[in-house]
């Protein structure tokens, strides 16, 4: 029996703007998401016992039916009409858990792509996108990855070119003892900022258009300086979570970062630098402080793709 490996990269938010509330209770968003080359790996082995089992090298990650990998596998199998299909899945985890880096969503997207191939189902990309959107708001982005504008709940994607200019490098920091629940962060946002939410679709569209024409997109294209990054969830999470404030302060101490922000609903934080050399230098300069405050940290680059089969 042949096995198959899939790479599942993390993402950061270069922009996260909460526009308003949707009739389905989710938030209407305008985001720019960027894949980074911090990746998990899934190894998939086919079985014919109708079971999808998951093993992971991190004991603190649930491997039962609550894991998006198992949910994705079960959805794919149910829609295939072949209940006997099974798989043993081994997850090698590098992306921090509960960090705002879409690690779980990327794992789920990798399971959709990998099991579709392993089981020879032949679902097309647009069908995988529909399943991904049902499983989680960030999951459609994780399928394609790269640099994308993400609207709606996050599932309406407009790909941006992956420019040939030198891309910024990322220095990531996360406190291992802290994770932030996404529903909690959005709930807090609604409580504190709900009075200022937009309501009309025409107003949402004006904000989408403003983002499409923003200085941020020119910075990503390499033709303008990086503006300060906007993350509306950071505005509500930062005052509540001490390690987010500490991590941001540490990253701001580094030598000339292009920008510093929280990713997603946090608590991971990142600084952008003109290239890997500068990011690695900042990493070295901050190593002692990261250790003193108990932060884990990583240096990585932007990536032009989402989940991919390893040949
Ligand atoms: O779609 P996902 O499962 O990732 O969302 C997790 C939770 O985050 C939702 O249940 C909701 O509370 C919140 N959320 C939201 N608006 C979005 C995305 C997520 O309110 N656009």
Short mmCIF file of C-alpha atoms and ligand atoms in Angstrom, two decimals:
data_model
loop_
_atom_site.label_atom_id
_atom_site.label_comp_id
_atom_site.label_asym_id
_atom_site.label_seq_id
_atom_site.Cartn_x
_atom_site.Cartn_y
_atom_site.Cartn_z
CA UNK A 1 0.00 0.00 0.00
CA UNK A 2 1.40 3.38 -0.92
CA UNK A 3 1.47 6.21 1.55
CA UNK A 4 1.40 9.91 0.81
CA UNK A 5 2.74 13.04 2.52
CA UNK A 6 1.19 16.52 2.51
CA UNK A 7 2.70 19.81 3.66
CA UNK A 8 0.41 22.13 5.62
CA UNK A 9 1.83 25.67 5.99
CA UNK A 10 0.82 28.25 8.60
CA UNK A 11 -0.48 31.72 7.73
CA UNK A 12 -0.23 35.18 9.21
CA UNK A 13 -2.71 38.03 8.85
CA UNK A 14 -1.21 41.10 7.24
CA UNK A 15 -4.61 42.78 7.71
CA UNK A 16 -7.68 41.78 9.72
CA UNK A 17 -10.56 44.22 9.66
CA UNK A 18 -13.89 43.41 11.29
CA UNK A 19 -16.57 45.09 9.18
CA UNK A 20 -19.76 43.95 10.88
CA UNK A 21 -21.99 41.03 11.79
CA UNK A 22 -23.57 38.65 9.30
CA UNK A 23 -27.05 37.14 9.50
CA UNK A 24 -25.41 33.75 10.27
CA UNK A 25 -23.78 35.23 13.42
CA UNK A 26 -20.25 35.20 11.99
CA UNK A 27 -18.31 38.41 11.44
CA UNK A 28 -17.98 40.00 8.02
CA UNK A 29 -14.24 40.44 7.47
CA UNK A 30 -11.76 42.09 5.15
CA UNK A 31 -8.34 40.44 5.48
CA UNK A 32 -5.04 39.86 3.78
CA UNK A 33 -3.63 36.45 4.60
CA UNK A 34 -0.14 35.27 3.82
CA UNK A 35 1.23 31.71 3.86
CA UNK A 36 4.55 31.27 5.61
CA UNK A 37 7.01 28.42 5.43
CA UNK A 38 6.44 27.13 8.92
CA UNK A 39 4.76 23.82 8.11
CA UNK A 40 3.21 20.70 9.59
CA UNK A 41 3.44 17.41 7.70
CA UNK A 42 0.71 14.78 7.37
CA UNK A 43 1.58 11.21 6.38
CA UNK A 44 -1.41 9.27 5.12
CA UNK A 45 -1.70 5.49 4.80
CA UNK A 46 -4.78 3.88 3.25
CA UNK A 47 -6.81 1.28 5.17
CA UNK A 48 -10.03 -0.45 4.20
CA UNK A 49 -11.64 -0.68 7.63
CA UNK A 50 -13.76 2.50 7.45
CA UNK A 51 -11.71 4.10 10.25
CA UNK A 52 -9.84 7.40 10.18
CA UNK A 53 -7.22 7.32 12.92
CA UNK A 54 -4.89 10.16 13.79
CA UNK A 55 -1.60 10.09 15.67
CA UNK A 56 0.39 13.18 16.55
CA UNK A 57 3.79 13.88 18.10
CA UNK A 58 2.15 16.50 20.39
CA UNK A 59 0.32 14.92 23.32
CA UNK A 60 -1.73 18.09 23.98
CA UNK A 61 -3.50 17.99 20.61
CA UNK A 62 -6.85 16.15 20.52
CA UNK A 63 -6.78 13.38 17.90
CA UNK A 64 -10.45 12.41 18.17
CA UNK A 65 -13.41 13.51 16.04
CA UNK A 66 -12.96 17.13 17.20
CA UNK A 67 -9.72 17.44 15.19
CA UNK A 68 -10.24 19.14 11.81
CA UNK A 69 -8.17 16.42 10.10
CA UNK A 70 -10.65 13.75 11.23
CA UNK A 71 -13.64 16.01 10.45
CA UNK A 72 -12.28 16.66 6.95
CA UNK A 73 -11.69 12.95 6.36
CA UNK A 74 -15.17 12.05 7.54
CA UNK A 75 -16.78 14.70 5.33
CA UNK A 76 -14.81 13.60 2.27
CA UNK A 77 -15.65 9.94 2.87
CA UNK A 78 -19.36 10.67 3.44
CA UNK A 79 -19.53 12.61 0.16
CA UNK A 80 -17.65 9.91 -1.72
CA UNK A 81 -20.28 7.28 -0.98
CA UNK A 82 -17.59 4.72 0.00
CA UNK A 83 -18.03 4.14 3.75
CA UNK A 84 -15.35 1.42 3.83
CA UNK A 85 -12.56 3.93 3.09
CA UNK A 86 -10.14 4.39 5.95
CA UNK A 87 -6.81 5.99 6.66
CA UNK A 88 -4.11 6.09 9.26
CA UNK A 89 -2.83 9.66 9.52
CA UNK A 90 0.39 10.68 11.24
CA UNK A 91 0.74 14.38 11.97
CA UNK A 92 4.14 15.94 12.58
CA UNK A 93 3.36 19.23 14.28
CA UNK A 94 5.59 22.30 14.08
CA UNK A 95 2.96 25.07 13.92
CA UNK A 96 2.06 26.16 17.46
CA UNK A 97 -1.44 25.15 18.57
CA UNK A 98 -4.20 27.71 19.26
CA UNK A 99 -1.94 30.46 18.03
CA UNK A 100 -3.84 32.38 15.32
CA UNK A 101 -1.65 30.79 12.63
CA UNK A 102 -4.39 28.55 11.14
CA UNK A 103 -2.46 25.40 12.04
CA UNK A 104 -5.67 23.40 12.59
CA UNK A 105 -7.31 24.77 9.42
CA UNK A 106 -4.22 24.06 7.35
CA UNK A 107 -4.10 20.48 8.72
CA UNK A 108 -7.78 20.05 7.75
CA UNK A 109 -7.15 21.45 4.25
CA UNK A 110 -4.17 19.08 3.89
CA UNK A 111 -6.39 16.14 4.87
CA UNK A 112 -8.93 17.10 2.17
CA UNK A 113 -6.27 17.30 -0.55
CA UNK A 114 -4.29 14.28 0.66
CA UNK A 115 -7.22 11.90 1.19
CA UNK A 116 -8.82 12.94 -2.11
CA UNK A 117 -5.58 11.77 -3.76
CA UNK A 118 -4.97 8.74 -1.52
CA UNK A 119 -8.49 7.40 -2.03
CA UNK A 120 -8.52 8.32 -5.74
CA UNK A 121 -11.82 10.20 -5.38
CA UNK A 122 -11.24 12.83 -8.04
CA UNK A 123 -13.07 15.68 -6.31
CA UNK A 124 -12.27 18.91 -8.13
CA UNK A 125 -10.73 21.98 -6.51
CA UNK A 126 -14.02 23.88 -6.34
CA UNK A 127 -15.65 20.91 -4.58
CA UNK A 128 -12.83 20.80 -2.04
CA UNK A 129 -13.34 24.55 -1.50
CA UNK A 130 -17.02 24.03 -0.68
CA UNK A 131 -16.15 21.35 1.88
CA UNK A 132 -13.35 23.50 3.32
CA UNK A 133 -15.72 26.46 3.81
CA UNK A 134 -18.17 24.22 5.70
CA UNK A 135 -15.41 23.01 8.00
CA UNK A 136 -13.87 26.38 8.94
CA UNK A 137 -13.60 30.00 7.85
CA UNK A 138 -9.81 29.94 7.27
CA UNK A 139 -9.72 26.57 5.60
CA UNK A 140 -10.42 27.66 1.96
CA UNK A 141 -7.46 30.05 2.16
CA UNK A 142 -5.25 27.22 3.41
CA UNK A 143 -6.03 25.13 0.30
CA UNK A 144 -4.51 27.68 -2.11
CA UNK A 145 -2.40 29.81 0.23
CA UNK A 146 0.06 32.39 -1.05
CA UNK A 147 -1.11 35.97 -0.63
CA UNK A 148 -4.87 36.51 -0.74
CA UNK A 149 -7.57 39.00 0.05
CA UNK A 150 -10.16 37.15 2.15
CA UNK A 151 -13.68 38.52 2.53
CA UNK A 152 -17.01 37.26 3.87
CA UNK A 153 -16.34 34.92 6.81
CA UNK A 154 -12.83 34.63 5.36
CA UNK A 155 -13.79 32.09 2.71
CA UNK A 156 -14.26 34.48 -0.26
CA UNK A 157 -10.83 34.66 -1.81
CA UNK A 158 -9.15 37.03 -4.25
CA UNK A 159 -5.62 35.86 -4.99
CA UNK A 160 -2.87 38.43 -5.21
CA UNK A 161 0.22 37.83 -7.35
CA UNK A 162 3.27 36.43 -5.59
CA UNK A 163 5.64 39.17 -6.64
CA UNK A 164 9.18 38.37 -7.72
CA UNK A 165 10.58 41.13 -5.47
CA UNK A 166 12.38 40.07 -2.31
CA UNK A 167 9.72 39.20 0.22
CA UNK A 168 9.87 40.20 3.84
CA UNK A 169 10.91 37.57 6.34
CA UNK A 170 8.94 36.84 9.49
CA UNK A 171 10.05 36.60 13.10
CA UNK A 172 7.27 34.87 15.06
CA UNK A 173 6.87 34.75 18.82
CA UNK A 174 4.38 32.83 20.93
CA UNK A 175 4.16 32.08 24.62
CA UNK A 176 3.65 28.30 24.90
CA UNK A 177 1.54 28.56 28.05
CA UNK A 178 -1.09 30.80 26.46
CA UNK A 179 -3.66 30.23 23.75
CA UNK A 180 -6.59 32.42 22.69
CA UNK A 181 -10.00 31.02 21.79
CA UNK A 182 -11.18 32.46 18.48
CA UNK A 183 -14.89 32.61 19.50
CA UNK A 184 -13.85 34.45 22.69
CA UNK A 185 -11.85 37.04 20.71
CA UNK A 186 -14.71 37.66 18.26
CA UNK A 187 -17.21 37.77 21.14
CA UNK A 188 -15.12 40.40 22.90
CA UNK A 189 -14.81 42.37 19.68
CA UNK A 190 -18.61 42.38 19.32
CA UNK A 191 -19.04 43.50 22.94
CA UNK A 192 -16.52 46.33 22.73
CA UNK A 193 -16.81 47.48 19.13
CA UNK A 194 -20.24 46.24 18.05
CA UNK A 195 -21.78 49.73 18.24
CA UNK A 196 -19.40 50.83 15.48
CA UNK A 197 -20.00 47.86 13.15
CA UNK A 198 -21.10 48.65 9.60
CA UNK A 199 -24.43 47.21 8.53
CA UNK A 200 -25.08 47.88 4.85
CA UNK A 201 -23.56 45.69 2.13
CA UNK A 202 -22.66 48.89 0.22
CA UNK A 203 -20.54 50.00 3.19
CA UNK A 204 -18.84 46.58 3.38
CA UNK A 205 -18.02 46.87 -0.33
CA UNK A 206 -16.50 50.34 0.16
CA UNK A 207 -14.12 48.87 2.77
CA UNK A 208 -13.26 45.92 0.50
CA UNK A 209 -12.47 48.35 -2.29
CA UNK A 210 -10.35 50.49 0.03
CA UNK A 211 -8.33 47.39 0.97
CA UNK A 212 -7.87 46.41 -2.70
CA UNK A 213 -6.34 49.87 -3.26
CA UNK A 214 -4.49 50.23 0.04
CA UNK A 215 -0.82 51.11 0.62
CA UNK A 216 -0.49 47.63 2.17
CA UNK A 217 -0.96 46.00 -1.23
CA UNK A 218 1.68 48.30 -2.70
CA UNK A 219 4.04 47.30 0.12
CA UNK A 220 3.38 43.61 -0.60
CA UNK A 221 4.16 44.32 -4.27
CA UNK A 222 7.46 45.84 -3.14
CA UNK A 223 6.75 49.34 -4.44
CA UNK A 224 6.00 51.19 -1.18
CA UNK A 225 7.05 51.26 2.45
CA UNK A 226 5.12 49.03 4.81
CA UNK A 227 2.31 50.90 6.57
CA UNK A 228 1.37 49.98 10.16
CA UNK A 229 -0.60 46.71 10.04
CA UNK A 230 -4.23 46.61 11.18
CA UNK A 231 -5.70 43.76 13.20
CA UNK A 232 -9.01 44.65 14.88
CA UNK A 233 -8.82 41.56 17.10
CA UNK A 234 -5.45 42.77 18.39
CA UNK A 235 -7.21 45.91 19.64
CA UNK A 236 -9.38 43.82 21.97
CA UNK A 237 -7.00 40.94 22.78
CA UNK A 238 -3.89 43.01 23.58
CA UNK A 239 -5.37 44.72 26.67
CA UNK A 240 -6.56 41.33 28.02
CA UNK A 241 -3.51 39.10 27.46
CA UNK A 242 -0.27 40.11 29.16
CA UNK A 243 1.99 37.92 27.00
CA UNK A 244 0.61 39.59 23.86
CA UNK A 245 1.66 42.97 25.24
CA UNK A 246 5.08 41.59 26.29
CA UNK A 247 5.68 39.90 22.93
CA UNK A 248 4.74 43.00 20.95
CA UNK A 249 7.03 45.14 23.12
CA UNK A 250 9.93 42.72 22.57
CA UNK A 251 9.43 42.62 18.79
CA UNK A 252 9.27 46.43 18.72
CA UNK A 253 12.73 46.48 20.36
CA UNK A 254 14.26 44.74 17.33
CA UNK A 255 16.28 46.72 14.83
CA UNK A 256 14.02 48.44 12.28
CA UNK A 257 11.20 45.97 11.74
CA UNK A 258 9.01 46.86 8.74
CA UNK A 259 5.91 46.13 10.83
CA UNK A 260 4.85 44.37 14.04
CA UNK A 261 1.41 42.82 14.71
CA UNK A 262 -0.60 39.97 16.19
CA UNK A 263 -1.78 37.23 13.83
CA UNK A 264 -5.48 36.30 13.64
CA UNK A 265 -7.07 36.08 17.07
CA UNK A 266 -3.61 35.64 18.61
CA UNK A 267 -1.73 35.11 20.73
CA UNK A 268 1.14 34.71 18.26
CA UNK A 269 2.93 37.87 17.24
CA UNK A 270 5.18 38.66 14.35
CA UNK A 271 7.61 41.23 13.03
CA UNK A 272 8.46 41.63 9.35
CA UNK A 273 11.99 42.36 8.14
CA UNK A 274 13.35 43.15 4.67
CA UNK A 275 14.94 39.69 4.38
CA UNK A 276 15.89 36.52 6.25
CA UNK A 277 19.30 37.88 7.21
CA UNK A 278 17.76 40.81 9.12
CA UNK A 279 15.10 38.57 10.66
CA UNK A 280 17.73 36.09 11.86
CA UNK A 281 19.80 38.92 13.32
CA UNK A 282 16.75 40.26 15.20
CA UNK A 283 16.04 36.69 16.36
CA UNK A 284 19.58 36.43 17.74
CA UNK A 285 19.43 39.88 19.34
CA UNK A 286 16.17 39.01 21.10
CA UNK A 287 17.03 35.39 22.00
CA UNK A 288 17.94 36.16 25.61
CA UNK A 289 14.81 38.26 26.19
CA UNK A 290 12.56 35.64 24.55
CA UNK A 291 14.05 33.06 26.91
CA UNK A 292 13.68 35.29 29.96
CA UNK A 293 9.98 35.89 29.24
CA UNK A 294 9.39 32.27 28.15
CA UNK A 295 8.60 32.88 24.47
CA UNK A 296 9.08 30.37 21.67
CA UNK A 297 10.23 31.97 18.43
CA UNK A 298 10.74 31.09 14.79
CA UNK A 299 12.21 32.75 11.69
CA UNK A 300 10.65 31.96 8.34
CA UNK A 301 9.84 33.34 4.91
CA UNK A 302 6.64 34.09 2.98
CA UNK A 303 5.40 31.13 0.95
CA UNK A 304 3.61 31.23 -2.42
CA UNK A 305 1.44 28.17 -1.78
CA UNK A 306 -1.00 26.47 0.51
CA UNK A 307 -1.15 22.75 1.14
CA UNK A 308 0.86 20.63 -1.27
CA UNK A 309 1.53 16.96 -1.87
CA UNK A 310 5.14 15.94 -1.29
CA UNK A 311 6.15 13.89 -4.32
O1 LIG B 1 -15.05 29.20 11.18
P1 LIG B 1 -14.27 28.90 12.41
O2 LIG B 1 -14.64 27.57 13.01
O3 LIG B 1 -12.81 29.06 12.26
O4 LIG B 1 -14.71 30.01 13.47
C1 LIG B 1 -14.52 29.85 14.85
C2 LIG B 1 -15.36 30.88 15.58
O5 LIG B 1 -14.80 32.18 15.37
C3 LIG B 1 -16.80 30.99 15.13
O6 LIG B 1 -17.59 30.06 15.80
C4 LIG B 1 -17.13 32.42 15.50
O7 LIG B 1 -17.38 32.51 16.89
C5 LIG B 1 -15.84 33.16 15.24
N1 LIG B 1 -15.78 33.75 13.89
C6 LIG B 1 -16.56 34.86 13.59
N2 LIG B 1 -16.51 35.40 12.34
C7 LIG B 1 -15.69 34.87 11.40
C8 LIG B 1 -14.88 33.75 11.69
C9 LIG B 1 -14.95 33.21 12.94
O8 LIG B 1 -17.30 35.37 14.43
N3 LIG B 1 -15.66 35.43 10.20
#
